[in-house]
Amino acid sequence: MVSRVRVWLNRTYAENVFFMDQLRRNPSDRAVEIHATHGDADSPVLAAADTADLEPEGLSSAAYVEYALAQCRRRGIDVFVPRLEQSAIVAHRADFEAVGTALLAPPPEAVAVFEDKVIAYEAVQAIGVPVPSWWRVRGVDELVAAVEELEAAGHKACFKPASGAGGVGFRVITRTPFSMSHLTGFPSPYVPLDLVVSALKDSDEPVDWLVMPRLEQPEVSVDCLTGPDNRVRLAIGRTKNGRRRGFTLHEQWLEPARRITEGFGLHYLSNIQFRMFGDRPVLMDVNTRPAGGLHQLSLCGVNAPWAAVQLALGEDPGEIAPPFLGQDYTVVSGPRPLRAVSLPQQRAEEPGTLLPAVPAQTTDPLEVAPSGTVGRAIAPA
């Protein structure tokens, strides 16, 4: 009899409820039990899990690793998919292996390269992958100089944190004065340069931004599954052009993604994002974790989460080619259940102290998960 697989996702994105769904609907018909932890008691991933704990707040990286090891021992975790504190966790891979847990994450050297976007751009450029022009900015003078140089070349300037994820902090620079047009309609990523300069001058907080030209669509996110032998088992591009989404196997996107994952040892699931700069694709970002939209590959007949778990367990799924490419689609919000009763407020406890488990079932009416998404096909143009 084949034993069940116990998988843990720590403080992850709401979209990963679909990652969890795919693990349970795996083509091997293997029993899967999912443990989830989060800092938000009303996260939909907690409701979707078989068991769940509320994570302690304020732990140092070292204390979080101890907490994670304790969770793995206590819960009998076979495969741990870390998002929060990924860098610290992968540095202790041997400790997790000692308690019987495989980490579904790259080695520490690979994670370190892509924590800082400047280091990442320099590294991938060195292996021949095109990147856009960029400036590292820490003050007003550097910002203005970078913006003026980009505008002189006919580009719109944008900036984002040198380290970060999920598009947090991304803004597009405009010379249009602040007016009522900024206060009508939906909020926009556009921000007047004079307001950014004023905010920097008035702030005592340091900034570390990457200023670059605004890249054009389509945006292509290549989801990759790579083995510990650095060989890519799966690479499929997900295209985004406005509301329209689709899939691609074109080598102009897949070849540089493979070069990055194999060249830097991005083992297991990673996501490599490209956009257009002029007439050529350039790297936008590299995620050393499963993408929130990974589940969309199910529209191509692929269960990437399960293939990754198999690989982490030493059960090589072999090279995976999609049997077909799904038709174009869009993404809409959908309801997901929340727990009937929120997890209790945490008590002040010593770092690493475990909280009691709570049941995952709920009989509450459905509530809309803030980031939950499902695919809906749209007719070809």
Coordinates of C-alpha atoms in Angstrom, one line a residue:
M1 CA 0.0 0.0 0.0
V2 CA 1.4 3.4 -1.0
S3 CA 1.5 5.8 1.9
R4 CA -0.1 9.2 1.8
V5 CA 2.1 12.3 1.2
R6 CA 2.1 15.1 3.7
V7 CA 2.7 18.6 2.2
W8 CA 3.2 21.9 4.0
L9 CA 2.7 25.4 2.5
N10 CA 3.8 28.2 4.8
R11 CA 2.4 31.8 4.6
T12 CA 1.6 31.6 0.9
Y13 CA -0.6 33.5 -1.5
A14 CA -4.4 33.0 -1.6
E15 CA -4.1 31.7 -5.2
N16 CA -2.3 28.6 -3.9
V17 CA -5.6 27.1 -2.9
F18 CA -5.6 25.9 -6.5
F19 CA -2.1 24.5 -6.0
M20 CA -3.6 22.5 -3.1
D21 CA -6.5 21.4 -5.2
Q22 CA -4.2 20.0 -7.8
L23 CA -2.1 18.1 -5.3
R24 CA -5.3 16.3 -4.2
R25 CA -6.4 15.6 -7.8
N26 CA -3.0 14.1 -8.7
P27 CA -2.9 11.7 -11.7
S28 CA -1.1 9.1 -9.5
D29 CA -4.3 8.9 -7.3
R30 CA -2.0 9.2 -4.3
A31 CA -3.5 10.3 -1.0
V32 CA -2.3 13.8 -0.1
E33 CA -2.8 15.6 3.2
I34 CA -2.0 19.4 3.3
H35 CA -0.8 21.4 6.2
A36 CA -0.9 25.2 6.0
T37 CA 0.3 28.0 8.2
H38 CA -0.4 31.7 7.8
G39 CA -0.3 35.0 9.8
D40 CA -3.9 35.9 8.7
A41 CA -6.5 33.7 10.4
D42 CA -8.9 34.3 7.5
S43 CA -6.5 33.3 4.8
P44 CA -8.4 30.9 2.4
V45 CA -5.3 28.6 2.4
L46 CA -6.0 27.7 6.0
A47 CA -9.6 26.8 5.2
A48 CA -8.4 24.7 2.2
A49 CA -5.9 22.7 4.3
D50 CA -6.5 19.5 6.2
T51 CA -4.7 20.9 9.2
A52 CA -3.6 24.5 9.9
D53 CA -1.8 26.6 12.4
L54 CA -1.5 30.4 12.9
E55 CA 2.1 31.4 12.6
P56 CA 3.9 33.3 15.3
E57 CA 4.7 36.9 14.5
G58 CA 8.0 38.7 15.0
L59 CA 10.3 35.7 14.7
S60 CA 13.9 36.3 13.5
S61 CA 15.0 34.2 10.6
A62 CA 16.8 31.8 12.8
A63 CA 13.8 31.4 15.1
Y64 CA 11.5 30.9 12.1
V65 CA 13.7 28.0 10.9
E66 CA 13.4 26.4 14.4
Y67 CA 9.6 26.9 14.2
A68 CA 9.6 25.3 10.7
L69 CA 11.6 22.3 11.9
A70 CA 9.3 21.8 14.8
Q71 CA 6.3 21.9 12.5
C72 CA 7.9 19.3 10.2
R73 CA 8.6 17.0 13.1
R74 CA 5.2 17.4 14.7
R75 CA 3.2 17.1 11.5
G76 CA 5.3 14.4 9.8
I77 CA 5.8 16.6 6.8
D78 CA 7.2 14.8 3.7
V79 CA 7.5 17.9 1.4
F80 CA 7.7 21.5 2.6
V81 CA 7.0 24.3 0.0
P82 CA 8.5 27.4 1.7
R83 CA 7.6 31.0 0.7
L84 CA 8.2 33.0 3.8
E85 CA 11.8 32.9 4.9
Q86 CA 12.7 30.8 1.9
S87 CA 16.4 31.9 2.0
A88 CA 16.9 31.0 5.6
I89 CA 15.1 27.7 5.3
V90 CA 17.0 26.4 2.3
A91 CA 20.3 27.1 4.1
H92 CA 19.2 24.4 6.6
R93 CA 18.2 21.8 4.0
A94 CA 20.3 19.1 5.8
D95 CA 18.4 19.8 9.1
F96 CA 15.0 19.3 7.3
E97 CA 16.3 16.1 5.6
A98 CA 17.3 14.8 9.1
V99 CA 13.6 15.0 10.2
G100 CA 12.4 13.4 7.0
T101 CA 11.3 16.5 5.1
A102 CA 12.2 17.4 1.5
L103 CA 12.3 21.1 0.6
L104 CA 10.6 22.0 -2.6
A105 CA 12.9 25.0 -3.2
P106 CA 16.2 25.8 -4.9
P107 CA 19.6 25.6 -3.1
P108 CA 20.7 28.7 -1.1
E109 CA 23.1 29.8 -3.8
A110 CA 20.4 30.1 -6.4
V111 CA 18.0 31.9 -4.0
A112 CA 20.7 34.4 -3.1
V113 CA 21.2 35.4 -6.7
F114 CA 17.6 36.4 -7.3
E115 CA 16.9 38.1 -3.9
D116 CA 18.4 41.3 -5.3
K117 CA 17.2 42.4 -8.8
V118 CA 20.5 44.2 -9.6
I119 CA 22.6 41.1 -8.8
A120 CA 20.1 39.0 -10.8
Y121 CA 20.2 41.3 -13.8
E122 CA 24.0 41.3 -13.8
A123 CA 24.2 37.5 -13.4
V124 CA 21.7 36.6 -16.2
Q125 CA 23.3 39.2 -18.5
A126 CA 26.6 37.4 -18.0
I127 CA 25.2 34.2 -19.4
G128 CA 23.7 35.9 -22.4
V129 CA 20.1 36.6 -21.4
P130 CA 19.0 40.1 -22.5
V131 CA 17.9 42.5 -19.8
P132 CA 16.5 46.1 -20.0
S133 CA 18.5 49.2 -19.2
W134 CA 18.5 49.8 -15.4
W135 CA 19.8 52.2 -12.8
R136 CA 20.0 51.6 -9.0
V137 CA 18.7 54.6 -7.2
R138 CA 19.0 55.6 -3.6
G139 CA 18.3 59.3 -3.7
V140 CA 16.7 62.2 -5.5
D141 CA 19.7 63.1 -7.8
E142 CA 20.1 59.5 -9.0
L143 CA 16.4 59.2 -9.6
V144 CA 16.1 62.4 -11.7
A145 CA 19.2 61.6 -13.7
A146 CA 17.9 58.1 -14.5
V147 CA 14.4 59.4 -15.5
E148 CA 15.9 62.1 -17.7
E149 CA 18.2 59.7 -19.5
L150 CA 15.3 57.3 -20.2
E151 CA 13.0 60.0 -21.3
A152 CA 15.7 61.4 -23.6
A153 CA 15.8 58.0 -25.3
G154 CA 12.0 58.0 -25.8
H155 CA 11.1 55.7 -22.9
K156 CA 8.7 56.0 -20.0
A157 CA 10.5 55.5 -16.7
C158 CA 9.3 53.2 -13.9
F159 CA 10.7 52.1 -10.6
K160 CA 10.3 49.2 -8.2
P161 CA 12.1 47.9 -5.1
A162 CA 15.5 46.3 -5.8
S163 CA 14.2 43.4 -3.7
G164 CA 10.6 42.4 -3.4
A165 CA 7.8 40.3 -5.0
G166 CA 4.3 40.5 -6.4
G167 CA 4.6 43.9 -8.0
V168 CA 4.6 45.7 -4.6
G169 CA 6.0 49.2 -5.0
F170 CA 5.9 49.3 -8.8
R171 CA 5.2 52.8 -10.1
V172 CA 5.4 54.5 -13.5
I173 CA 6.8 58.1 -13.6
T174 CA 4.8 60.8 -15.4
R175 CA 5.4 64.5 -15.9
T176 CA 1.7 65.2 -15.8
P177 CA 0.9 67.5 -12.7
F178 CA -1.3 66.0 -10.0
S179 CA -4.9 66.9 -10.7
M180 CA -8.4 65.8 -10.5
S181 CA -7.7 63.2 -13.2
H182 CA -5.7 61.3 -10.5
L183 CA -8.7 61.3 -8.2
T184 CA -11.3 59.9 -10.6
G185 CA -11.7 56.4 -11.8
F186 CA -9.6 53.6 -10.5
P187 CA -6.2 54.1 -8.8
S188 CA -3.3 54.1 -11.3
P189 CA 0.4 53.1 -11.0
Y190 CA 1.3 56.5 -12.6
V191 CA 2.8 59.0 -10.2
P192 CA 4.1 62.5 -11.0
L193 CA 7.9 62.9 -10.8
D194 CA 7.6 66.1 -8.7
L195 CA 5.6 64.2 -6.0
V196 CA 8.2 61.4 -5.9
V197 CA 11.0 63.9 -5.6
S198 CA 9.1 65.7 -2.8
A199 CA 8.4 62.5 -0.9
L200 CA 12.1 61.5 -1.1
K201 CA 13.2 64.9 0.2
D202 CA 10.8 64.8 3.1
S203 CA 11.5 61.2 4.1
D204 CA 14.1 60.0 6.5
E205 CA 13.7 56.4 5.2
P206 CA 16.3 55.1 2.7
V207 CA 15.1 53.7 -0.6
D208 CA 16.7 51.1 -2.8
W209 CA 14.9 51.3 -6.2
L210 CA 15.5 49.9 -9.6
V211 CA 14.7 52.5 -12.3
M212 CA 14.2 51.1 -15.8
P213 CA 12.1 51.7 -19.0
R214 CA 8.5 50.6 -18.8
L215 CA 8.4 47.4 -20.8
E216 CA 5.7 46.5 -23.2
Q217 CA 3.3 43.6 -23.5
P218 CA 3.0 40.7 -24.0
E219 CA 4.2 39.6 -20.7
V220 CA 5.2 36.0 -20.7
S221 CA 5.7 34.0 -17.5
V222 CA 7.6 30.7 -18.1
D223 CA 6.8 28.1 -15.4
C224 CA 9.7 25.7 -15.1
L225 CA 10.2 22.5 -13.2
T226 CA 13.9 21.6 -12.8
G227 CA 15.5 18.6 -11.2
P228 CA 18.4 18.6 -8.7
D229 CA 20.5 17.5 -11.7
N230 CA 19.8 20.9 -13.2
R231 CA 17.8 19.4 -16.1
V232 CA 14.5 21.1 -16.9
R233 CA 11.5 18.7 -16.9
L234 CA 8.8 21.2 -17.8
A235 CA 8.8 24.7 -19.4
I236 CA 5.5 26.4 -20.5
G237 CA 4.9 30.1 -21.1
R238 CA 1.8 31.8 -19.9
T239 CA 1.1 34.9 -22.0
K240 CA -0.7 38.0 -20.8
N241 CA -1.8 40.9 -23.0
G242 CA -4.3 43.1 -21.2
R243 CA -7.2 40.9 -20.1
R244 CA -6.4 38.1 -22.6
R245 CA -4.3 35.2 -21.3
G246 CA -2.9 32.2 -23.2
F247 CA 0.0 29.8 -23.5
T248 CA 3.1 29.5 -25.6
L249 CA 5.9 27.1 -26.4
H250 CA 7.9 29.5 -28.5
E251 CA 11.6 29.2 -28.0
Q252 CA 12.2 33.0 -27.8
W253 CA 10.7 32.7 -24.3
L254 CA 11.5 29.1 -23.3
E255 CA 15.2 29.1 -24.3
P256 CA 16.3 31.9 -22.0
A257 CA 14.2 30.6 -19.2
R258 CA 15.9 27.2 -19.5
R259 CA 19.2 28.9 -19.6
I260 CA 18.5 30.7 -16.4
T261 CA 17.0 27.7 -14.5
E262 CA 19.8 25.3 -15.6
G263 CA 22.6 27.8 -15.3
F264 CA 21.7 28.9 -11.7
G265 CA 20.3 25.6 -10.4
L266 CA 16.7 26.8 -9.9
H267 CA 15.6 23.4 -8.7
Y268 CA 11.9 22.4 -8.5
L269 CA 9.4 25.2 -9.4
S270 CA 10.4 28.6 -10.6
N271 CA 8.9 31.3 -12.7
I272 CA 10.8 33.5 -15.2
Q273 CA 9.0 36.6 -16.4
F274 CA 9.7 38.4 -19.7
R275 CA 8.4 41.5 -21.5
M276 CA 9.2 43.3 -24.7
F277 CA 11.8 46.0 -24.9
G278 CA 11.6 47.3 -28.4
D279 CA 11.4 44.3 -30.7
R280 CA 13.0 41.7 -28.4
P281 CA 12.0 39.9 -25.2
V282 CA 14.0 40.9 -22.1
L283 CA 14.0 39.5 -18.6
M284 CA 11.7 41.2 -16.2
D285 CA 11.9 39.1 -13.0
V286 CA 12.8 35.7 -11.6
N287 CA 10.8 34.0 -8.9
T288 CA 12.4 31.1 -7.0
R289 CA 9.0 29.8 -6.0
P290 CA 5.8 28.5 -7.6
A291 CA 3.9 31.3 -9.3
G292 CA 0.5 32.2 -8.1
G293 CA -0.9 31.4 -11.6
L294 CA 0.8 28.0 -11.9
H295 CA -2.5 26.2 -11.6
Q296 CA -3.5 27.7 -15.0
L297 CA -1.3 25.1 -16.7
S298 CA -4.1 22.7 -15.9
L299 CA -5.8 24.2 -19.0
C300 CA -3.0 22.5 -20.9
G301 CA -3.5 19.1 -19.2
V302 CA -0.5 19.6 -16.9
N303 CA -0.4 19.1 -13.1
A304 CA 2.8 20.9 -12.3
P305 CA 2.4 20.9 -8.5
W306 CA 2.2 17.1 -8.3
A307 CA 5.1 16.6 -10.7
A308 CA 7.2 18.9 -8.4
V309 CA 6.2 16.9 -5.3
Q310 CA 7.1 13.7 -7.1
L311 CA 10.5 15.2 -8.0
A312 CA 11.1 16.3 -4.4
L313 CA 10.3 12.7 -3.2
G314 CA 12.9 11.3 -5.6
E315 CA 10.2 10.0 -8.0
D316 CA 11.3 11.5 -11.3
P317 CA 8.3 12.3 -13.5
G318 CA 10.5 12.6 -16.5
E319 CA 10.2 15.2 -19.2
I320 CA 6.7 16.7 -19.3
A321 CA 5.3 18.0 -22.5
P322 CA 1.8 19.5 -22.5
P323 CA -0.6 17.3 -24.5
F324 CA -2.2 20.4 -25.9
L325 CA -2.2 24.2 -25.3
G326 CA -5.4 25.5 -23.8
Q327 CA -7.4 28.2 -25.6
D328 CA -7.2 31.8 -24.6
Y329 CA -8.8 32.7 -21.3
T330 CA -9.3 35.4 -18.7
V331 CA -9.1 35.5 -14.9
V332 CA -12.0 36.3 -12.6
S333 CA -12.5 36.3 -8.9
G334 CA -14.3 33.4 -7.3
P335 CA -15.6 32.5 -3.9
R336 CA -13.7 30.2 -1.5
P337 CA -14.9 29.1 2.0
L338 CA -13.3 30.5 5.1
R339 CA -13.2 28.9 8.5
A340 CA -16.4 28.9 10.6
V341 CA -14.5 30.4 13.5
S342 CA -11.4 32.5 13.1
L343 CA -8.3 31.1 14.7
P344 CA -7.8 32.8 18.1
Q345 CA -5.5 35.7 18.6
Q346 CA -2.0 34.5 19.4
R347 CA -0.8 34.6 22.9
A348 CA 2.6 36.1 23.6
E349 CA 4.8 33.1 23.5
E350 CA 8.5 32.3 23.2
P351 CA 9.8 32.1 19.6
G352 CA 9.3 28.7 18.2
T353 CA 6.4 27.7 20.5
L354 CA 3.8 25.8 18.6
L355 CA 0.1 26.7 18.5
P356 CA -2.6 24.0 18.7
A357 CA -4.0 22.7 15.4
V358 CA -7.5 23.5 14.4
P359 CA -9.8 21.7 12.1
A360 CA -10.0 22.9 8.5
Q361 CA -13.7 22.3 7.8
T362 CA -16.1 25.1 7.7
T363 CA -19.9 25.4 7.4
D364 CA -19.9 29.1 6.9
P365 CA -21.4 30.7 3.8
L366 CA -18.9 31.2 1.1
E367 CA -16.9 34.3 1.3
V368 CA -14.8 35.8 -1.5
A369 CA -11.1 35.1 -1.1
P370 CA -9.3 38.4 -1.8
S371 CA -6.9 37.0 -4.4
G372 CA -8.7 33.8 -5.5
T373 CA -8.8 33.3 -9.2
V374 CA -10.3 30.9 -11.7
G375 CA -9.8 30.7 -15.5
R376 CA -12.6 31.3 -17.9
A377 CA -12.1 30.7 -21.5
I378 CA -12.7 33.5 -24.0
A379 CA -13.3 33.1 -27.7
P380 CA -10.3 33.5 -29.9
A381 CA -9.9 37.0 -31.4

